[in-house]
Amino acid sequence: MKIITYITFFSFIGLTLFFPKAFNFRESEKIIAQDTIKEWAEVNFEVQGIQNRMAYADTANFMHQKIYPCARCFLRPEVAEALEEANTIAKEKGYILVIYDCYRPYGYQKVMYDIVNDPRYVAPPGKGSNHNRGRAIDLSLADENGNLLDMGTPFDDFTAQSHYDADNLSREARRNRKVLRNIMKRAGFAPYNNEWWHFDYRKKQYETADFRWDCDE
């Protein structure tokens, strides 16, 4: 059964209304293809049985600001298919995937970088990050009852303890990080050592994008 909804979007780069105040519109024009049709896949949390904890659609994040208008997760179609494979593997092992972030509009990248100002944790806007291309995902694991596994730090903990092989981790946290990494690698994702939660799809490259999704609310 297909568990991904495919949606086609038009990117209207000329509509500055959608850009936050801190965003440099001229910079984006040089990077993002204009008036192109972008095909995306939306993760169906309910059907897939994945926990929706989209951090930037709420104020419970490191910025204490709501960045996304609503908690929807979009990825490139091939990336969404790989995530589906990871979800299958996780379920076979008795785990539930917990998603914190997926595709991130380019305009929000600068806002986040200006706040963190550390390229180890938030990529400089420049030509865009893998989140801006729809090929990166931030996630964790929960047990079969929906309880988050101990990973040693919360999501978006910008300390050395968020590094995959950090010192002073408990045996349980180290094991849980390894389980998550193995699941994602089997599904075609590459880990990022400075953030235990971050994984990039490794089989294909994509253009930077800045479309904004609609919300029912």
Steps between C-alpha positions, in 0.01 A plus 500: 500500500637838405534722801631813337292775345658655191442867448620742234587855594590814306782713640421870465830665583368848426255497791703669771196485727599151607853586609583586863643846565853370559510321164704644212271465197768595245726230637229241446444605138855396415457156652144380452365419155213731409150392396581129504262216582619310807379151575486409866372216714321558829551257786168377637571473871173332593507235227870429539483482877775760539505749787459860387723725711577764237698732724485819296120493469489574873679726746659204679832530314838663554374829351182504710323615185245338272663499156280268292127580463401139572657162569521342155801299380608516135792322334612423146312189379807275503588618850147434621519147358827444687338629818220251446762226487656629823157498661448137399837402647426688823161332539657158450730579792213624718568873464309806379662777297469849650542787252622845605573666165484425127512744209577852620425802276819685408379830644484351847857372481642849540269575791619187680867556417488857628375367833742207538798646308684168508545307173544173689132505591324722245643525149572855376234607246744532210383262230264329740518198730379148436187584699433774243534241224259253658763229544568530875293389795530539878355216702522270800342179628224411745409165649183316402306700761611831350756588766810675369822300529786651697746646249714681756376847400175647374456591133681825408738487794789713375772358720773244444273241660288503184796360305442135414809374683489749789668418828309427821200346328316227684516151356129522417533831314799373303309186406190696394704731280656199334161338438367819337812541287490139380133528403557815299816373330319184388232720344750706300577793729838634613546615862645833614743453786433836670126432535381152592153582361600628153511280188548581130371299208817397319386372160395821324555877501222760474463874448444740786133595538292753686136403445260535793226245561136579571328428830142398568488697822 
